[in-house]
Short mmCIF file of N, CA, C and O in Angstrom, two decimals:
data_model
loop_
_atom_site.label_atom_id
_atom_site.label_comp_id
_atom_site.label_asym_id
_atom_site.label_seq_id
_atom_site.Cartn_x
_atom_site.Cartn_y
_atom_site.Cartn_z
N MET J 281 0.83 -1.18 0.00
CA MET J 281 0.00 0.00 0.00
C MET J 281 0.88 1.25 0.00
O MET J 281 1.92 1.27 0.64
N LYS J 282 0.38 2.26 -0.65
CA LYS J 282 1.12 3.51 -0.72
C LYS J 282 0.91 4.31 0.56
O LYS J 282 -0.22 4.57 0.97
N HIS J 283 2.03 4.69 1.19
CA HIS J 283 1.98 5.53 2.40
C HIS J 283 1.59 6.95 1.98
O HIS J 283 2.19 7.53 1.08
N LEU J 284 0.57 7.51 2.65
CA LEU J 284 0.09 8.85 2.32
C LEU J 284 0.51 9.90 3.33
O LEU J 284 0.79 11.05 2.96
N TYR J 285 0.52 9.53 4.61
CA TYR J 285 0.69 10.55 5.64
C TYR J 285 1.06 9.90 6.96
O TYR J 285 0.59 8.82 7.29
N SER J 286 1.89 10.60 7.74
CA SER J 286 2.17 10.20 9.11
C SER J 286 1.86 11.38 10.01
O SER J 286 2.39 12.48 9.80
N GLY J 287 0.99 11.15 10.97
CA GLY J 287 0.66 12.16 11.96
C GLY J 287 1.44 11.92 13.22
O GLY J 287 2.42 11.17 13.24
N LYS J 288 1.01 12.54 14.31
CA LYS J 288 1.70 12.38 15.58
C LYS J 288 1.59 10.94 16.07
O LYS J 288 2.53 10.41 16.66
N VAL J 289 0.46 10.29 15.83
CA VAL J 289 0.23 8.94 16.36
C VAL J 289 -0.15 7.95 15.26
O VAL J 289 0.18 6.78 15.35
N ARG J 290 -0.83 8.41 14.21
CA ARG J 290 -1.35 7.50 13.20
C ARG J 290 -0.66 7.68 11.86
O ARG J 290 -0.24 8.77 11.50
N ASP J 291 -0.58 6.57 11.11
CA ASP J 291 -0.07 6.57 9.74
C ASP J 291 -1.21 6.19 8.81
O ASP J 291 -2.07 5.36 9.17
N MET J 292 -1.24 6.78 7.61
CA MET J 292 -2.34 6.55 6.69
C MET J 292 -1.81 6.01 5.36
O MET J 292 -0.80 6.49 4.84
N TYR J 293 -2.54 5.00 4.85
CA TYR J 293 -2.16 4.34 3.61
C TYR J 293 -3.37 4.29 2.67
O TYR J 293 -4.51 4.18 3.13
N ASP J 294 -3.10 4.34 1.37
CA ASP J 294 -4.15 4.20 0.36
C ASP J 294 -4.46 2.72 0.21
O ASP J 294 -3.59 1.94 -0.18
N ALA J 295 -5.70 2.32 0.52
CA ALA J 295 -6.09 0.91 0.43
C ALA J 295 -6.84 0.63 -0.87
O ALA J 295 -7.34 -0.47 -1.06
N GLY J 296 -6.96 1.62 -1.75
CA GLY J 296 -7.64 1.43 -3.03
C GLY J 296 -9.14 1.49 -2.90
O GLY J 296 -9.70 1.43 -1.80
N ASP J 297 -9.82 1.63 -4.01
CA ASP J 297 -11.30 1.65 -4.07
C ASP J 297 -11.92 2.68 -3.12
O ASP J 297 -12.96 2.41 -2.50
N GLY J 298 -11.29 3.85 -2.96
CA GLY J 298 -11.85 4.89 -2.10
C GLY J 298 -11.69 4.60 -0.62
O GLY J 298 -12.37 5.21 0.20
N LEU J 299 -10.78 3.69 -0.27
CA LEU J 299 -10.57 3.32 1.14
C LEU J 299 -9.18 3.74 1.60
O LEU J 299 -8.24 3.82 0.81
N LEU J 300 -9.08 3.99 2.88
CA LEU J 300 -7.80 4.28 3.52
C LEU J 300 -7.58 3.28 4.65
O LEU J 300 -8.54 2.80 5.26
N LEU J 301 -6.34 2.98 4.93
CA LEU J 301 -5.99 2.16 6.08
C LEU J 301 -5.26 3.07 7.06
O LEU J 301 -4.24 3.68 6.71
N ILE J 302 -5.79 3.19 8.26
CA ILE J 302 -5.19 4.01 9.29
C ILE J 302 -4.59 3.08 10.34
O ILE J 302 -5.27 2.20 10.86
N VAL J 303 -3.31 3.27 10.62
CA VAL J 303 -2.59 2.42 11.57
C VAL J 303 -2.17 3.28 12.77
O VAL J 303 -1.44 4.26 12.61
N ALA J 304 -2.64 2.92 13.95
CA ALA J 304 -2.30 3.66 15.17
C ALA J 304 -1.01 3.10 15.76
O ALA J 304 -0.88 1.89 15.98
N SER J 305 -0.07 3.98 16.03
CA SER J 305 1.24 3.57 16.57
C SER J 305 1.26 3.72 18.09
O SER J 305 0.28 4.13 18.70
N ASP J 306 2.40 3.43 18.66
CA ASP J 306 2.61 3.61 20.09
C ASP J 306 3.33 4.92 20.39
O ASP J 306 3.76 5.16 21.52
N ARG J 307 3.49 5.78 19.35
CA ARG J 307 4.18 7.05 19.56
C ARG J 307 3.45 7.90 20.58
O ARG J 307 2.23 7.90 20.66
N MET J 308 4.24 8.64 21.36
CA MET J 308 3.70 9.53 22.39
C MET J 308 3.97 10.96 21.95
O MET J 308 5.07 11.28 21.48
N SER J 309 2.96 11.82 22.11
CA SER J 309 3.16 13.22 21.75
C SER J 309 2.53 14.12 22.80
O SER J 309 1.62 13.73 23.51
N ALA J 310 3.05 15.33 22.86
CA ALA J 310 2.49 16.36 23.73
C ALA J 310 2.80 17.71 23.09
O ALA J 310 3.93 17.94 22.65
N PHE J 311 1.79 18.56 23.03
CA PHE J 311 1.97 19.89 22.47
C PHE J 311 2.62 19.83 21.09
O PHE J 311 3.58 20.55 20.80
N ASP J 312 2.12 18.94 20.23
CA ASP J 312 2.58 18.80 18.85
C ASP J 312 4.04 18.36 18.70
O ASP J 312 4.66 18.58 17.68
N VAL J 313 4.59 17.74 19.74
CA VAL J 313 5.95 17.19 19.67
C VAL J 313 5.86 15.69 19.88
O VAL J 313 5.24 15.22 20.83
N VAL J 314 6.46 14.92 18.98
CA VAL J 314 6.50 13.47 19.13
C VAL J 314 7.73 13.11 19.93
O VAL J 314 8.85 13.49 19.58
N MET J 315 7.54 12.39 21.01
CA MET J 315 8.62 12.01 21.92
C MET J 315 9.36 10.78 21.39
O MET J 315 8.83 10.03 20.59
N ALA J 316 10.57 10.58 21.87
CA ALA J 316 11.35 9.41 21.49
C ALA J 316 10.78 8.15 22.15
O ALA J 316 10.85 7.05 21.58
N GLU J 317 10.22 8.29 23.36
CA GLU J 317 9.67 7.15 24.08
C GLU J 317 8.32 6.76 23.46
O GLU J 317 7.63 7.58 22.88
N THR J 318 7.95 5.52 23.65
CA THR J 318 6.64 5.04 23.21
C THR J 318 5.87 4.51 24.41
O THR J 318 6.44 4.29 25.48
N ILE J 319 4.58 4.29 24.21
CA ILE J 319 3.73 3.68 25.22
C ILE J 319 3.28 2.33 24.65
O ILE J 319 2.54 2.31 23.67
N PRO J 320 3.76 1.22 25.21
CA PRO J 320 3.43 -0.09 24.66
C PRO J 320 1.91 -0.29 24.52
O PRO J 320 1.15 -0.01 25.44
N ASP J 321 1.49 -0.73 23.34
CA ASP J 321 0.09 -1.04 23.00
C ASP J 321 -0.83 0.17 22.96
O ASP J 321 -2.05 0.02 22.87
N LYS J 322 -0.30 1.37 22.99
CA LYS J 322 -1.12 2.57 22.89
C LYS J 322 -1.97 2.54 21.63
O LYS J 322 -3.16 2.86 21.65
N GLY J 323 -1.38 2.14 20.51
CA GLY J 323 -2.11 2.10 19.24
C GLY J 323 -3.28 1.13 19.28
O GLY J 323 -4.35 1.41 18.74
N ARG J 324 -3.10 0.01 19.95
CA ARG J 324 -4.20 -0.97 20.07
C ARG J 324 -5.33 -0.40 20.94
O ARG J 324 -6.50 -0.59 20.64
N VAL J 325 -4.97 0.29 22.01
CA VAL J 325 -5.98 0.89 22.88
C VAL J 325 -6.75 1.98 22.14
O VAL J 325 -7.98 2.04 22.19
N LEU J 326 -6.04 2.86 21.43
CA LEU J 326 -6.71 3.92 20.67
C LEU J 326 -7.65 3.35 19.63
O LEU J 326 -8.77 3.84 19.45
N THR J 327 -7.22 2.31 18.95
CA THR J 327 -8.06 1.68 17.93
C THR J 327 -9.30 1.05 18.56
O THR J 327 -10.41 1.18 18.04
N ALA J 328 -9.13 0.39 19.70
CA ALA J 328 -10.27 -0.22 20.39
C ALA J 328 -11.26 0.83 20.87
O ALA J 328 -12.49 0.65 20.74
N PHE J 329 -10.76 1.95 21.42
CA PHE J 329 -11.66 3.05 21.82
C PHE J 329 -12.45 3.56 20.62
O PHE J 329 -13.67 3.74 20.70
N SER J 330 -11.75 3.82 19.54
CA SER J 330 -12.41 4.34 18.34
C SER J 330 -13.47 3.38 17.84
O SER J 330 -14.60 3.78 17.54
N ALA J 331 -13.11 2.11 17.73
CA ALA J 331 -14.06 1.10 17.23
C ALA J 331 -15.29 1.03 18.14
O ALA J 331 -16.42 0.94 17.65
N PHE J 332 -15.09 1.07 19.45
CA PHE J 332 -16.22 1.03 20.38
C PHE J 332 -17.18 2.18 20.12
O PHE J 332 -18.38 1.98 20.00
N TRP J 333 -16.65 3.41 20.05
CA TRP J 333 -17.53 4.57 19.91
C TRP J 333 -18.16 4.65 18.53
O TRP J 333 -19.33 5.03 18.42
N PHE J 334 -17.43 4.26 17.48
CA PHE J 334 -18.06 4.24 16.15
C PHE J 334 -19.22 3.24 16.13
O PHE J 334 -20.28 3.52 15.59
N ASP J 335 -19.02 2.09 16.74
CA ASP J 335 -20.09 1.08 16.80
C ASP J 335 -21.24 1.55 17.68
O ASP J 335 -22.41 1.44 17.32
N HIS J 336 -20.91 2.07 18.85
CA HIS J 336 -21.93 2.51 19.82
C HIS J 336 -22.81 3.62 19.26
O HIS J 336 -24.01 3.68 19.56
N LEU J 337 -22.25 4.49 18.45
CA LEU J 337 -22.99 5.64 17.92
C LEU J 337 -23.43 5.47 16.46
O LEU J 337 -23.95 6.41 15.86
N ALA J 338 -23.28 4.28 15.93
CA ALA J 338 -23.59 4.04 14.51
C ALA J 338 -25.04 4.35 14.16
O ALA J 338 -25.33 4.82 13.06
N ASP J 339 -25.97 4.11 15.08
CA ASP J 339 -27.38 4.39 14.80
C ASP J 339 -27.72 5.87 15.01
O ASP J 339 -28.81 6.32 14.65
N VAL J 340 -26.80 6.64 15.56
CA VAL J 340 -27.01 8.06 15.79
C VAL J 340 -26.45 8.87 14.62
O VAL J 340 -27.07 9.82 14.15
N LEU J 341 -25.27 8.49 14.15
CA LEU J 341 -24.58 9.23 13.11
C LEU J 341 -23.73 8.27 12.28
O LEU J 341 -22.95 7.50 12.83
N PRO J 342 -23.89 8.29 10.96
CA PRO J 342 -23.05 7.42 10.13
C PRO J 342 -21.57 7.82 10.27
O PRO J 342 -21.26 8.97 10.57
N ASN J 343 -20.69 6.87 10.09
CA ASN J 343 -19.26 7.17 10.18
C ASN J 343 -18.51 6.50 9.03
O ASN J 343 -19.10 5.83 8.20
N HIS J 344 -17.23 6.65 9.01
CA HIS J 344 -16.38 6.20 7.91
C HIS J 344 -15.78 4.81 8.13
O HIS J 344 -15.16 4.26 7.22
N LEU J 345 -15.98 4.21 9.30
CA LEU J 345 -15.34 2.93 9.62
C LEU J 345 -15.95 1.79 8.82
O LEU J 345 -17.16 1.59 8.83
N VAL J 346 -15.09 1.03 8.16
CA VAL J 346 -15.51 -0.16 7.41
C VAL J 346 -15.18 -1.41 8.21
O VAL J 346 -16.01 -2.29 8.37
N ALA J 347 -13.94 -1.49 8.74
CA ALA J 347 -13.52 -2.69 9.48
C ALA J 347 -12.29 -2.39 10.33
O ALA J 347 -11.52 -1.47 10.02
N THR J 348 -12.12 -3.18 11.37
CA THR J 348 -10.89 -3.12 12.17
C THR J 348 -10.14 -4.45 12.09
O THR J 348 -9.00 -4.54 12.54
N ASP J 349 -10.78 -5.46 11.54
CA ASP J 349 -10.15 -6.77 11.35
C ASP J 349 -9.85 -6.91 9.86
O ASP J 349 -10.73 -7.23 9.07
N VAL J 350 -8.61 -6.64 9.50
CA VAL J 350 -8.21 -6.64 8.09
C VAL J 350 -7.18 -7.75 7.90
O VAL J 350 -6.13 -7.75 8.55
N PRO J 351 -7.47 -8.71 7.02
CA PRO J 351 -6.53 -9.83 6.82
C PRO J 351 -5.28 -9.42 6.04
O PRO J 351 -5.25 -8.38 5.38
N ASP J 352 -4.28 -10.27 6.11
CA ASP J 352 -3.07 -10.15 5.30
C ASP J 352 -2.28 -8.87 5.55
O ASP J 352 -1.77 -8.24 4.61
N LEU J 353 -2.18 -8.46 6.80
CA LEU J 353 -1.38 -7.30 7.16
C LEU J 353 -0.22 -7.75 8.03
O LEU J 353 -0.25 -8.84 8.61
N PRO J 354 0.82 -6.92 8.15
CA PRO J 354 1.93 -7.30 9.04
C PRO J 354 1.43 -7.57 10.47
O PRO J 354 0.52 -6.90 10.96
N GLU J 355 2.04 -8.53 11.12
CA GLU J 355 1.63 -8.94 12.47
C GLU J 355 1.62 -7.77 13.45
O GLU J 355 0.75 -7.66 14.30
N GLU J 356 2.59 -6.85 13.31
CA GLU J 356 2.67 -5.72 14.25
C GLU J 356 1.51 -4.74 14.09
O GLU J 356 1.29 -3.88 14.94
N TRP J 357 0.73 -4.85 13.01
CA TRP J 357 -0.43 -3.98 12.79
C TRP J 357 -1.73 -4.56 13.36
O TRP J 357 -2.74 -3.87 13.43
N VAL J 358 -1.73 -5.82 13.75
CA VAL J 358 -2.94 -6.45 14.25
C VAL J 358 -3.45 -5.69 15.47
O VAL J 358 -2.69 -5.41 16.40
N GLY J 359 -4.74 -5.33 15.44
CA GLY J 359 -5.36 -4.60 16.53
C GLY J 359 -5.14 -3.10 16.46
O GLY J 359 -5.64 -2.35 17.30
N ARG J 360 -4.40 -2.63 15.45
CA ARG J 360 -4.06 -1.21 15.33
C ARG J 360 -4.69 -0.54 14.12
O ARG J 360 -4.49 0.64 13.91
N VAL J 361 -5.42 -1.29 13.29
CA VAL J 361 -5.85 -0.73 12.01
C VAL J 361 -7.34 -0.42 11.96
O VAL J 361 -8.16 -1.07 12.62
N GLN J 362 -7.64 0.60 11.18
CA GLN J 362 -9.01 0.93 10.83
C GLN J 362 -9.05 1.08 9.31
O GLN J 362 -8.32 1.90 8.75
N LEU J 363 -9.87 0.28 8.67
CA LEU J 363 -10.13 0.44 7.25
C LEU J 363 -11.33 1.38 7.16
O LEU J 363 -12.38 1.10 7.75
N VAL J 364 -11.15 2.49 6.48
CA VAL J 364 -12.18 3.53 6.48
C VAL J 364 -12.47 4.00 5.05
O VAL J 364 -11.63 3.87 4.16
N ARG J 365 -13.69 4.53 4.86
CA ARG J 365 -14.03 5.18 3.60
C ARG J 365 -13.35 6.54 3.57
O ARG J 365 -13.33 7.26 4.56
N ARG J 366 -12.79 6.87 2.42
CA ARG J 366 -12.18 8.19 2.25
C ARG J 366 -13.28 9.24 2.38
O ARG J 366 -14.37 9.09 1.85
N ALA J 367 -13.00 10.29 3.12
CA ALA J 367 -13.98 11.34 3.35
C ALA J 367 -13.27 12.69 3.37
O ALA J 367 -12.05 12.76 3.52
N GLU J 368 -14.05 13.75 3.23
CA GLU J 368 -13.48 15.07 3.35
C GLU J 368 -13.28 15.38 4.83
O GLU J 368 -14.20 15.22 5.63
N MET J 369 -12.08 15.80 5.18
CA MET J 369 -11.77 16.07 6.57
C MET J 369 -12.32 17.42 7.01
O MET J 369 -12.22 18.40 6.28
N LEU J 370 -12.89 17.45 8.19
CA LEU J 370 -13.26 18.70 8.83
C LEU J 370 -12.09 19.08 9.73
O LEU J 370 -11.70 18.29 10.59
N PRO J 371 -11.53 20.25 9.58
CA PRO J 371 -10.33 20.61 10.37
C PRO J 371 -10.68 20.99 11.81
O PRO J 371 -10.53 22.13 12.23
N ILE J 372 -11.16 20.00 12.57
CA ILE J 372 -11.55 20.21 13.96
C ILE J 372 -10.79 19.20 14.80
O ILE J 372 -10.72 18.02 14.47
N GLU J 373 -10.25 19.65 15.91
CA GLU J 373 -9.58 18.75 16.83
C GLU J 373 -10.36 18.73 18.13
O GLU J 373 -10.75 19.78 18.64
N CYS J 374 -10.59 17.55 18.65
CA CYS J 374 -11.30 17.41 19.92
C CYS J 374 -10.41 16.63 20.88
O CYS J 374 -9.96 15.54 20.55
N ILE J 375 -10.16 17.20 22.01
CA ILE J 375 -9.34 16.55 23.02
C ILE J 375 -10.24 16.23 24.20
O ILE J 375 -10.89 17.11 24.75
N VAL J 376 -10.29 14.98 24.58
CA VAL J 376 -11.17 14.55 25.66
C VAL J 376 -10.32 14.32 26.91
O VAL J 376 -9.32 13.61 26.87
N ARG J 377 -10.71 14.93 27.98
CA ARG J 377 -10.02 14.76 29.26
C ARG J 377 -11.00 14.14 30.25
O ARG J 377 -12.20 14.27 30.12
N GLY J 378 -10.47 13.51 31.25
CA GLY J 378 -11.30 12.86 32.25
C GLY J 378 -11.87 13.80 33.29
O GLY J 378 -12.76 13.44 34.04
N ARG J 379 -11.36 15.03 33.33
CA ARG J 379 -11.85 15.97 34.34
C ARG J 379 -11.54 17.39 33.88
O ARG J 379 -10.71 17.62 33.02
N LEU J 380 -12.23 18.32 34.48
CA LEU J 380 -11.96 19.74 34.26
C LEU J 380 -11.16 20.27 35.43
O LEU J 380 -11.37 19.85 36.57
N SER J 381 -10.29 21.22 35.17
CA SER J 381 -9.54 21.84 36.26
C SER J 381 -9.24 23.29 35.89
O SER J 381 -9.48 23.72 34.77
N GLY J 382 -8.74 24.01 36.86
CA GLY J 382 -8.32 25.38 36.62
C GLY J 382 -9.46 26.28 36.18
O GLY J 382 -10.58 26.17 36.65
N SER J 383 -9.14 27.18 35.25
CA SER J 383 -10.13 28.16 34.80
C SER J 383 -11.31 27.51 34.08
O SER J 383 -12.42 28.02 34.12
N ALA J 384 -11.08 26.37 33.42
CA ALA J 384 -12.18 25.68 32.74
C ALA J 384 -13.21 25.20 33.77
O ALA J 384 -14.42 25.34 33.57
N TRP J 385 -12.75 24.64 34.88
CA TRP J 385 -13.65 24.18 35.94
C TRP J 385 -14.38 25.36 36.58
O TRP J 385 -15.57 25.31 36.84
N LYS J 386 -13.65 26.44 36.82
CA LYS J 386 -14.25 27.63 37.42
C LYS J 386 -15.38 28.17 36.53
O LYS J 386 -16.47 28.47 37.02
N GLU J 387 -15.14 28.27 35.24
CA GLU J 387 -16.16 28.75 34.30
C GLU J 387 -17.35 27.79 34.26
O GLU J 387 -18.51 28.22 34.29
N TYR J 388 -17.07 26.49 34.20
CA TYR J 388 -18.16 25.51 34.10
C TYR J 388 -19.04 25.55 35.35
O TYR J 388 -20.27 25.50 35.26
N LYS J 389 -18.42 25.65 36.54
CA LYS J 389 -19.20 25.73 37.79
C LYS J 389 -20.07 26.99 37.80
O LYS J 389 -21.21 26.96 38.25
N ALA J 390 -19.53 28.08 37.31
CA ALA J 390 -20.24 29.36 37.36
C ALA J 390 -21.36 29.46 36.33
O ALA J 390 -22.45 29.97 36.62
N SER J 391 -21.12 28.95 35.12
CA SER J 391 -22.09 29.21 34.04
C SER J 391 -22.51 27.99 33.25
O SER J 391 -23.38 28.08 32.39
N GLY J 392 -21.86 26.84 33.49
CA GLY J 392 -22.20 25.64 32.71
C GLY J 392 -21.69 25.70 31.29
O GLY J 392 -22.16 24.98 30.42
N THR J 393 -20.68 26.54 31.03
CA THR J 393 -20.13 26.69 29.68
C THR J 393 -18.66 26.32 29.65
O THR J 393 -18.01 26.22 30.69
N MET J 394 -18.16 26.12 28.44
CA MET J 394 -16.73 25.90 28.19
C MET J 394 -16.33 26.88 27.11
O MET J 394 -16.93 26.88 26.02
N HIS J 395 -15.37 27.71 27.37
CA HIS J 395 -14.94 28.74 26.42
C HIS J 395 -16.13 29.60 25.98
O HIS J 395 -16.24 29.97 24.81
N GLY J 396 -17.05 29.85 26.91
CA GLY J 396 -18.19 30.70 26.61
C GLY J 396 -19.32 30.03 25.84
O GLY J 396 -20.30 30.67 25.47
N ARG J 397 -19.21 28.73 25.62
CA ARG J 397 -20.23 28.02 24.85
C ARG J 397 -20.89 26.95 25.69
O ARG J 397 -20.23 26.26 26.46
N ALA J 398 -22.19 26.81 25.51
CA ALA J 398 -22.95 25.82 26.27
C ALA J 398 -22.78 24.44 25.69
O ALA J 398 -22.45 24.24 24.58
#
């Protein structure tokens, strides 16, 4: 497969027929810097989280996921891949945290908003 792109954590390949193969690595990043250290099985965990939520919300909103079990791939990619339909990207980043703190918590307690939005 032709390699198309490498991000901070994921690599993207052209799988043909309007499909992409996304492979989640164990790379660790913070503030747009990729660290030399890795987190063992991070890519497998990220892929499992994604697959769970795409499946859980499939009846609410269609998504691009075709499969996570793709045959005939390198052994090190098992559990790390998402075969997806090619789609137009929306340039939005969402970071999910387990808790609010600091000024975000103060604002949320006071008004029920985040960055001024409900």
